[in-house]
Amino acid sequence: MSEVAPDAIRVGVLGARGRMGTEVCKAVDAAPDMELVAMVEVGDWLFNMSDAGAEVVIDFTRPEVVMDNLHWCIDQGIHTVVGTTGFTPERIKRVEHWLSAKPGLGSIIAPNFGIGAVLMMRFAQAAAKHFESAEVVEFHHPNKVDAPSGTATRTAELIAAARKEAGLGASPDATTQALDGARGADVEGVKVHAVRSAGMIAHQEVILGGAGETLTLRHDSVDRASFMPGVLLATRAVRSKPGLTVGIDSLLD
Ligand SMILES: NC(=O)c1ccc[n+]([C@@H]2O[C@H](COP(=O)([O-])OP(=O)(O)OC[C@H]3O[C@@H](n4cnc5c(N)ncnc54)[C@H](O)[C@@H]3O)[C@@H](O)[C@H]2O)c1
Ligand SMILES: O=C(O)C1=N[C@H](C(=O)O)CCC1
């Protein structure tokens, strides 16, 4: 355990023994300005967080439990950094509503804390208006709980918004599917394809096409360490960012 500064941020981790939670506990423990005060897993009492005086809770659990966790933390006046996926626009509205009753309290929810992944989303959004076609392909480890990934869904939403603003219609597509699913899922008019394979962690390609050219943006997380700088950045920022922040793009500049 590293030496703890007297004014260290008191951090609790939810989902502490999961793939991400394990890495997060290590990263928080190694950060000189943070103290890991609680590690909570399924079946543990959430009050371990408040009993330990956690100021910020980091959640990497599962989409089916994250809303209850978040509601509890907000009720307790604990700031939250959430990497768990599954945040639909309806869920985001509910979190905003809970936070509106707690002035000064912050929550940062990000589908991807990888700096490269965040930049890939930014580049995809910037490029989208210049191409008539856009599709997203995500690749993950076979134990991933959901499809499409939170990152792919968010990327497709950003592309869709950029296309709409530029007055672009649907990507051209004259195909009749011989099998359901062959053309992927539809996220606000943008096709998203999900691959699951042993040997992978988290990867994504955004393919943009125009007359006589394609642009492919690709990001690879080859180790879960890739998410830690973003998680720590959000943990340092959340106490001075009241309300809800979606994504860490705004923290990068
Ligand atoms: N935002 C990002 O950068 C990012 C990166 C990787 C994974 N994720 C997301 O994080 C989530 C977790 O991914 P993972 O690969 O670590 O999954 P995982 O299954 O390895 O870990 C989840 C952990 O949460 C625990 N858990 C379940 N319910 C709980 C509860 N009520 N209270 C406390 N703990 C509970 C489980 O026991 C498990 O240990 C997924 O939604 C995944 O998509 C996000
Ligand atoms: O391993 C996962 O699960 C990941 N989930 C996030 C997503 O759904 O986008 C981020 C990448 C890794």
PDB file of N, CA and C in Angstrom, residues 79-151:
ATOM      1  N   HIS A  79     -20.147  11.320  -4.211  1.00  0.00           N
ATOM      2  CA  HIS A  79     -19.872  11.524  -5.639  1.00  0.00           C
ATOM      3  C   HIS A  79     -19.627  10.168  -6.313  1.00  0.00           C
ATOM      4  N   THR A  80     -19.930  10.097  -7.610  1.00  0.00           N
ATOM      5  CA  THR A  80     -19.790   8.806  -8.292  1.00  0.00           C
ATOM      6  C   THR A  80     -19.065   8.933  -9.628  1.00  0.00           C
ATOM      7  N   VAL A  81     -18.255   7.915  -9.893  1.00  0.00           N
ATOM      8  CA  VAL A  81     -17.597   7.748 -11.192  1.00  0.00           C
ATOM      9  C   VAL A  81     -18.037   6.378 -11.682  1.00  0.00           C
ATOM     10  N   VAL A  82     -18.722   6.342 -12.813  1.00  0.00           N
ATOM     11  CA  VAL A  82     -19.376   5.101 -13.225  1.00  0.00           C
ATOM     12  C   VAL A  82     -18.868   4.653 -14.592  1.00  0.00           C
ATOM     13  N   GLY A  83     -18.328   3.431 -14.623  1.00  0.00           N
ATOM     14  CA  GLY A  83     -17.879   2.858 -15.886  1.00  0.00           C
ATOM     15  C   GLY A  83     -18.824   1.788 -16.389  1.00  0.00           C
ATOM     16  N   THR A  84     -19.703   1.340 -15.516  1.00  0.00           N
ATOM     17  CA  THR A  84     -20.663   0.301 -15.903  1.00  0.00           C
ATOM     18  C   THR A  84     -21.506   0.811 -17.075  1.00  0.00           C
ATOM     19  N   THR A  85     -21.793  -0.081 -17.993  1.00  0.00           N
ATOM     20  CA  THR A  85     -22.519   0.305 -19.209  1.00  0.00           C
ATOM     21  C   THR A  85     -24.037   0.147 -19.012  1.00  0.00           C
ATOM     22  N   GLY A  86     -24.782   0.432 -20.062  1.00  0.00           N
ATOM     23  CA  GLY A  86     -26.237   0.241 -20.029  1.00  0.00           C
ATOM     24  C   GLY A  86     -27.009   1.529 -19.821  1.00  0.00           C
ATOM     25  N   PHE A  87     -26.345   2.677 -20.000  1.00  0.00           N
ATOM     26  CA  PHE A  87     -27.035   3.951 -19.756  1.00  0.00           C
ATOM     27  C   PHE A  87     -27.799   4.434 -20.988  1.00  0.00           C
ATOM     28  N   THR A  88     -29.094   4.170 -20.984  1.00  0.00           N
ATOM     29  CA  THR A  88     -29.999   4.656 -22.032  1.00  0.00           C
ATOM     30  C   THR A  88     -30.327   6.121 -21.735  1.00  0.00           C
ATOM     31  N   PRO A  89     -30.871   6.863 -22.711  1.00  0.00           N
ATOM     32  CA  PRO A  89     -31.283   8.245 -22.434  1.00  0.00           C
ATOM     33  C   PRO A  89     -32.260   8.328 -21.251  1.00  0.00           C
ATOM     34  N   GLU A  90     -33.128   7.339 -21.118  1.00  0.00           N
ATOM     35  CA  GLU A  90     -34.102   7.329 -20.000  1.00  0.00           C
ATOM     36  C   GLU A  90     -33.366   7.197 -18.657  1.00  0.00           C
ATOM     37  N   ARG A  91     -32.350   6.334 -18.590  1.00  0.00           N
ATOM     38  CA  ARG A  91     -31.568   6.176 -17.351  1.00  0.00           C
ATOM     39  C   ARG A  91     -30.817   7.465 -17.009  1.00  0.00           C
ATOM     40  N   ILE A  92     -30.271   8.089 -18.037  1.00  0.00           N
ATOM     41  CA  ILE A  92     -29.530   9.343 -17.829  1.00  0.00           C
ATOM     42  C   ILE A  92     -30.466  10.394 -17.212  1.00  0.00           C
ATOM     43  N   LYS A  93     -31.695  10.459 -17.731  1.00  0.00           N
ATOM     44  CA  LYS A  93     -32.673  11.436 -17.191  1.00  0.00           C
ATOM     45  C   LYS A  93     -32.955  11.161 -15.718  1.00  0.00           C
ATOM     46  N   ARG A  94     -33.076   9.869 -15.375  1.00  0.00           N
ATOM     47  CA  ARG A  94     -33.350   9.533 -13.965  1.00  0.00           C
ATOM     48  C   ARG A  94     -32.202   9.953 -13.065  1.00  0.00           C
ATOM     49  N   VAL A  95     -30.965   9.748 -13.520  1.00  0.00           N
ATOM     50  CA  VAL A  95     -29.801  10.141 -12.708  1.00  0.00           C
ATOM     51  C   VAL A  95     -29.787  11.663 -12.542  1.00  0.00           C
ATOM     52  N   GLU A  96     -30.079  12.378 -13.629  1.00  0.00           N
ATOM     53  CA  GLU A  96     -30.116  13.854 -13.546  1.00  0.00           C
ATOM     54  C   GLU A  96     -31.164  14.291 -12.524  1.00  0.00           C
ATOM     55  N   HIS A  97     -32.289  13.605 -12.530  1.00  0.00           N
ATOM     56  CA  HIS A  97     -33.358  13.927 -11.582  1.00  0.00           C
ATOM     57  C   HIS A  97     -32.886  13.706 -10.143  1.00  0.00           C
ATOM     58  N   TRP A  98     -32.250  12.576  -9.868  1.00  0.00           N
ATOM     59  CA  TRP A  98     -31.753  12.310  -8.502  1.00  0.00           C
ATOM     60  C   TRP A  98     -30.747  13.377  -8.091  1.00  0.00           C
ATOM     61  N   LEU A  99     -29.848  13.731  -9.033  1.00  0.00           N
ATOM     62  CA  LEU A  99     -28.801  14.703  -8.710  1.00  0.00           C
ATOM     63  C   LEU A  99     -29.376  16.097  -8.474  1.00  0.00           C
ATOM     64  N   SER A 100     -30.497  16.384  -9.122  1.00  0.00           N
ATOM     65  CA  SER A 100     -31.067  17.735  -8.986  1.00  0.00           C
ATOM     66  C   SER A 100     -31.476  18.017  -7.538  1.00  0.00           C
ATOM     67  N   ALA A 101     -31.695  16.970  -6.755  1.00  0.00           N
ATOM     68  CA  ALA A 101     -32.062  17.156  -5.342  1.00  0.00           C
ATOM     69  C   ALA A 101     -30.822  17.306  -4.457  1.00  0.00           C
ATOM     70  N   LYS A 102     -29.626  17.199  -5.036  1.00  0.00           N
ATOM     71  CA  LYS A 102     -28.386  17.244  -4.245  1.00  0.00           C
ATOM     72  C   LYS A 102     -27.398  18.239  -4.848  1.00  0.00           C
ATOM     73  N   PRO A 103     -27.627  19.534  -4.660  1.00  0.00           N
ATOM     74  CA  PRO A 103     -26.727  20.529  -5.240  1.00  0.00           C
ATOM     75  C   PRO A 103     -25.280  20.290  -4.775  1.00  0.00           C
ATOM     76  N   GLY A 104     -24.368  20.424  -5.689  1.00  0.00           N
ATOM     77  CA  GLY A 104     -22.950  20.252  -5.329  1.00  0.00           C
ATOM     78  C   GLY A 104     -22.443  18.837  -5.542  1.00  0.00           C
ATOM     79  N   LEU A 105     -23.379  17.902  -5.718  1.00  0.00           N
ATOM     80  CA  LEU A 105     -22.951  16.506  -5.877  1.00  0.00           C
ATOM     81  C   LEU A 105     -22.691  16.200  -7.358  1.00  0.00           C
ATOM     82  N   GLY A 106     -21.617  15.464  -7.634  1.00  0.00           N
ATOM     83  CA  GLY A 106     -21.254  15.174  -9.020  1.00  0.00           C
ATOM     84  C   GLY A 106     -21.298  13.689  -9.348  1.00  0.00           C
ATOM     85  N   SER A 107     -21.584  13.418 -10.622  1.00  0.00           N
ATOM     86  CA  SER A 107     -21.520  12.040 -11.124  1.00  0.00           C
ATOM     87  C   SER A 107     -20.941  12.078 -12.533  1.00  0.00           C
ATOM     88  N   ILE A 108     -19.930  11.272 -12.771  1.00  0.00           N
ATOM     89  CA  ILE A 108     -19.359  11.161 -14.119  1.00  0.00           C
ATOM     90  C   ILE A 108     -19.603   9.740 -14.598  1.00  0.00           C
ATOM     91  N   ILE A 109     -20.359   9.625 -15.681  1.00  0.00           N
ATOM     92  CA  ILE A 109     -20.684   8.313 -16.246  1.00  0.00           C
ATOM     93  C   ILE A 109     -20.030   8.249 -17.624  1.00  0.00           C
ATOM     94  N   ALA A 110     -19.152   7.275 -17.816  1.00  0.00           N
ATOM     95  CA  ALA A 110     -18.450   7.219 -19.108  1.00  0.00           C
ATOM     96  C   ALA A 110     -18.453   5.793 -19.652  1.00  0.00           C
ATOM     97  N   PRO A 111     -18.890   5.609 -20.891  1.00  0.00           N
ATOM     98  CA  PRO A 111     -18.871   4.259 -21.449  1.00  0.00           C
ATOM     99  C   PRO A 111     -17.460   3.758 -21.698  1.00  0.00           C
ATOM    100  N   ASN A 112     -16.495   4.695 -21.767  1.00  0.00           N
ATOM    101  CA  ASN A 112     -15.115   4.260 -21.995  1.00  0.00           C
ATOM    102  C   ASN A 112     -14.162   5.293 -21.386  1.00  0.00           C
ATOM    103  N   PHE A 113     -13.278   4.821 -20.489  1.00  0.00           N
ATOM    104  CA  PHE A 113     -12.310   5.714 -19.847  1.00  0.00           C
ATOM    105  C   PHE A 113     -10.963   5.689 -20.559  1.00  0.00           C
ATOM    106  N   GLY A 114     -10.839   4.943 -21.639  1.00  0.00           N
ATOM    107  CA  GLY A 114      -9.582   4.918 -22.385  1.00  0.00           C
ATOM    108  C   GLY A 114      -9.410   6.236 -23.131  1.00  0.00           C
ATOM    109  N   ILE A 115      -8.254   6.884 -22.957  1.00  0.00           N
ATOM    110  CA  ILE A 115      -8.047   8.194 -23.590  1.00  0.00           C
ATOM    111  C   ILE A 115      -8.122   8.034 -25.115  1.00  0.00           C
ATOM    112  N   GLY A 116      -7.526   6.972 -25.632  1.00  0.00           N
ATOM    113  CA  GLY A 116      -7.562   6.747 -27.080  1.00  0.00           C
ATOM    114  C   GLY A 116      -8.979   6.510 -27.584  1.00  0.00           C
ATOM    115  N   ALA A 117      -9.766   5.817 -26.784  1.00  0.00           N
ATOM    116  CA  ALA A 117     -11.154   5.542 -27.190  1.00  0.00           C
ATOM    117  C   ALA A 117     -11.969   6.835 -27.208  1.00  0.00           C
ATOM    118  N   VAL A 118     -11.713   7.695 -26.225  1.00  0.00           N
ATOM    119  CA  VAL A 118     -12.422   8.980 -26.166  1.00  0.00           C
ATOM    120  C   VAL A 118     -12.058   9.822 -27.391  1.00  0.00           C
ATOM    121  N   LEU A 119     -10.763   9.822 -27.739  1.00  0.00           N
ATOM    122  CA  LEU A 119     -10.332  10.582 -28.915  1.00  0.00           C
ATOM    123  C   LEU A 119     -10.921   9.987 -30.197  1.00  0.00           C
ATOM    124  N   MET A 120     -11.002   8.651 -30.242  1.00  0.00           N
ATOM    125  CA  MET A 120     -11.606   8.009 -31.416  1.00  0.00           C
ATOM    126  C   MET A 120     -13.055   8.483 -31.596  1.00  0.00           C
ATOM    127  N   MET A 121     -13.782   8.579 -30.467  1.00  0.00           N
ATOM    128  CA  MET A 121     -15.178   9.048 -30.557  1.00  0.00           C
ATOM    129  C   MET A 121     -15.221  10.489 -31.049  1.00  0.00           C
ATOM    130  N   ARG A 122     -14.280  11.303 -30.526  1.00  0.00           N
ATOM    131  CA  ARG A 122     -14.232  12.704 -30.930  1.00  0.00           C
ATOM    132  C   ARG A 122     -13.924  12.810 -32.430  1.00  0.00           C
ATOM    133  N   PHE A 123     -12.957  12.019 -32.899  1.00  0.00           N
ATOM    134  CA  PHE A 123     -12.575  12.072 -34.317  1.00  0.00           C
ATOM    135  C   PHE A 123     -13.731  11.572 -35.203  1.00  0.00           C
ATOM    136  N   ALA A 124     -14.417  10.536 -34.731  1.00  0.00           N
ATOM    137  CA  ALA A 124     -15.536   9.986 -35.509  1.00  0.00           C
ATOM    138  C   ALA A 124     -16.634  11.039 -35.658  1.00  0.00           C
ATOM    139  N   GLN A 125     -16.908  11.733 -34.563  1.00  0.00           N
ATOM    140  CA  GLN A 125     -17.944  12.780 -34.587  1.00  0.00           C
ATOM    141  C   GLN A 125     -17.547  13.892 -35.556  1.00  0.00           C
ATOM    142  N   ALA A 126     -16.248  14.277 -35.519  1.00  0.00           N
ATOM    143  CA  ALA A 126     -15.784  15.365 -36.393  1.00  0.00           C
ATOM    144  C   ALA A 126     -15.822  14.954 -37.870  1.00  0.00           C
ATOM    145  N   ALA A 127     -15.509  13.682 -38.122  1.00  0.00           N
ATOM    146  CA  ALA A 127     -15.409  13.228 -39.518  1.00  0.00           C
ATOM    147  C   ALA A 127     -16.776  12.916 -40.128  1.00  0.00           C
ATOM    148  N   ALA A 128     -17.750  12.597 -39.271  1.00  0.00           N
ATOM    149  CA  ALA A 128     -19.014  12.014 -39.750  1.00  0.00           C
ATOM    150  C   ALA A 128     -19.712  12.850 -40.817  1.00  0.00           C
ATOM    151  N   LYS A 129     -19.661  14.167 -40.677  1.00  0.00           N
ATOM    152  CA  LYS A 129     -20.426  15.012 -41.600  1.00  0.00           C
ATOM    153  C   LYS A 129     -19.832  15.010 -43.017  1.00  0.00           C
ATOM    154  N   HIS A 130     -18.603  14.489 -43.159  1.00  0.00           N
ATOM    155  CA  HIS A 130     -17.935  14.529 -44.462  1.00  0.00           C
ATOM    156  C   HIS A 130     -18.155  13.262 -45.283  1.00  0.00           C
ATOM    157  N   PHE A 131     -18.845  12.260 -44.743  1.00  0.00           N
ATOM    158  CA  PHE A 131     -18.969  10.963 -45.429  1.00  0.00           C
ATOM    159  C   PHE A 131     -20.429  10.523 -45.511  1.00  0.00           C
ATOM    160  N   GLU A 132     -20.776   9.944 -46.661  1.00  0.00           N
ATOM    161  CA  GLU A 132     -22.176   9.516 -46.807  1.00  0.00           C
ATOM    162  C   GLU A 132     -22.475   8.220 -46.048  1.00  0.00           C
ATOM    163  N   SER A 133     -21.429   7.403 -45.812  1.00  0.00           N
ATOM    164  CA  SER A 133     -21.640   6.132 -45.093  1.00  0.00           C
ATOM    165  C   SER A 133     -20.868   6.126 -43.777  1.00  0.00           C
ATOM    166  N   ALA A 134     -21.482   5.512 -42.755  1.00  0.00           N
ATOM    167  CA  ALA A 134     -20.770   5.366 -41.471  1.00  0.00           C
ATOM    168  C   ALA A 134     -21.282   4.121 -40.763  1.00  0.00           C
ATOM    169  N   GLU A 135     -20.374   3.239 -40.345  1.00  0.00           N
ATOM    170  CA  GLU A 135     -20.751   2.065 -39.541  1.00  0.00           C
ATOM    171  C   GLU A 135     -19.718   1.862 -38.438  1.00  0.00           C
ATOM    172  N   VAL A 136     -20.156   1.195 -37.361  1.00  0.00           N
ATOM    173  CA  VAL A 136     -19.283   0.959 -36.212  1.00  0.00           C
ATOM    174  C   VAL A 136     -19.167  -0.550 -35.997  1.00  0.00           C
ATOM    175  N   VAL A 137     -17.943  -1.027 -35.810  1.00  0.00           N
ATOM    176  CA  VAL A 137     -17.716  -2.447 -35.486  1.00  0.00           C
ATOM    177  C   VAL A 137     -16.950  -2.500 -34.173  1.00  0.00           C
ATOM    178  N   GLU A 138     -17.536  -3.172 -33.178  1.00  0.00           N
ATOM    179  CA  GLU A 138     -16.814  -3.323 -31.904  1.00  0.00           C
ATOM    180  C   GLU A 138     -16.429  -4.777 -31.700  1.00  0.00           C
ATOM    181  N   PHE A 139     -15.278  -4.985 -31.037  1.00  0.00           N
ATOM    182  CA  PHE A 139     -14.708  -6.320 -30.801  1.00  0.00           C
ATOM    183  C   PHE A 139     -14.385  -6.418 -29.312  1.00  0.00           C
ATOM    184  N   HIS A 140     -14.873  -7.448 -28.642  1.00  0.00           N
ATOM    185  CA  HIS A 140     -14.601  -7.589 -27.204  1.00  0.00           C
ATOM    186  C   HIS A 140     -14.341  -9.035 -26.815  1.00  0.00           C
ATOM    187  N   HIS A 141     -13.856  -9.204 -25.597  1.00  0.00           N
ATOM    188  CA  HIS A 141     -13.659 -10.519 -24.979  1.00  0.00           C
ATOM    189  C   HIS A 141     -15.014 -11.226 -24.854  1.00  0.00           C
ATOM    190  N   PRO A 142     -15.023 -12.567 -24.865  1.00  0.00           N
ATOM    191  CA  PRO A 142     -16.306 -13.290 -24.874  1.00  0.00           C
ATOM    192  C   PRO A 142     -17.087 -13.247 -23.565  1.00  0.00           C
ATOM    193  N   ASN A 143     -16.489 -12.733 -22.456  1.00  0.00           N
ATOM    194  CA  ASN A 143     -17.230 -12.642 -21.190  1.00  0.00           C
ATOM    195  C   ASN A 143     -17.949 -11.320 -21.024  1.00  0.00           C
ATOM    196  N   LYS A 144     -17.872 -10.487 -22.036  1.00  0.00           N
ATOM    197  CA  LYS A 144     -18.549  -9.183 -21.931  1.00  0.00           C
ATOM    198  C   LYS A 144     -20.052  -9.396 -21.742  1.00  0.00           C
ATOM    199  N   VAL A 145     -20.663  -8.575 -20.833  1.00  0.00           N
ATOM    200  CA  VAL A 145     -22.064  -8.822 -20.479  1.00  0.00           C
ATOM    201  C   VAL A 145     -23.055  -8.313 -21.512  1.00  0.00           C
ATOM    202  N   ASP A 146     -22.674  -7.290 -22.276  1.00  0.00           N
ATOM    203  CA  ASP A 146     -23.683  -6.659 -23.129  1.00  0.00           C
ATOM    204  C   ASP A 146     -23.205  -6.474 -24.570  1.00  0.00           C
ATOM    205  N   ALA A 147     -24.154  -6.307 -25.464  1.00  0.00           N
ATOM    206  CA  ALA A 147     -23.863  -5.973 -26.866  1.00  0.00           C
ATOM    207  C   ALA A 147     -25.040  -5.165 -27.399  1.00  0.00           C
ATOM    208  N   PRO A 148     -24.804  -4.111 -28.165  1.00  0.00           N
ATOM    209  CA  PRO A 148     -23.463  -3.618 -28.469  1.00  0.00           C
ATOM    210  C   PRO A 148     -22.826  -2.958 -27.258  1.00  0.00           C
ATOM    211  N   SER A 149     -21.543  -2.701 -27.332  1.00  0.00           N
ATOM    212  CA  SER A 149     -20.832  -2.083 -26.209  1.00  0.00           C
ATOM    213  C   SER A 149     -21.352  -0.666 -25.976  1.00  0.00           C
ATOM    214  N   GLY A 150     -21.141  -0.192 -24.744  1.00  0.00           N
ATOM    215  CA  GLY A 150     -21.522   1.183 -24.433  1.00  0.00           C
ATOM    216  C   GLY A 150     -20.770   2.162 -25.323  1.00  0.00           C
ATOM    217  N   THR A 151     -19.527   1.849 -25.600  1.00  0.00           N
ATOM    218  CA  THR A 151     -18.705   2.731 -26.446  1.00  0.00           C
ATOM    219  C   THR A 151     -19.272   2.806 -27.863  1.00  0.00           C
TER     220      THR A 151
END
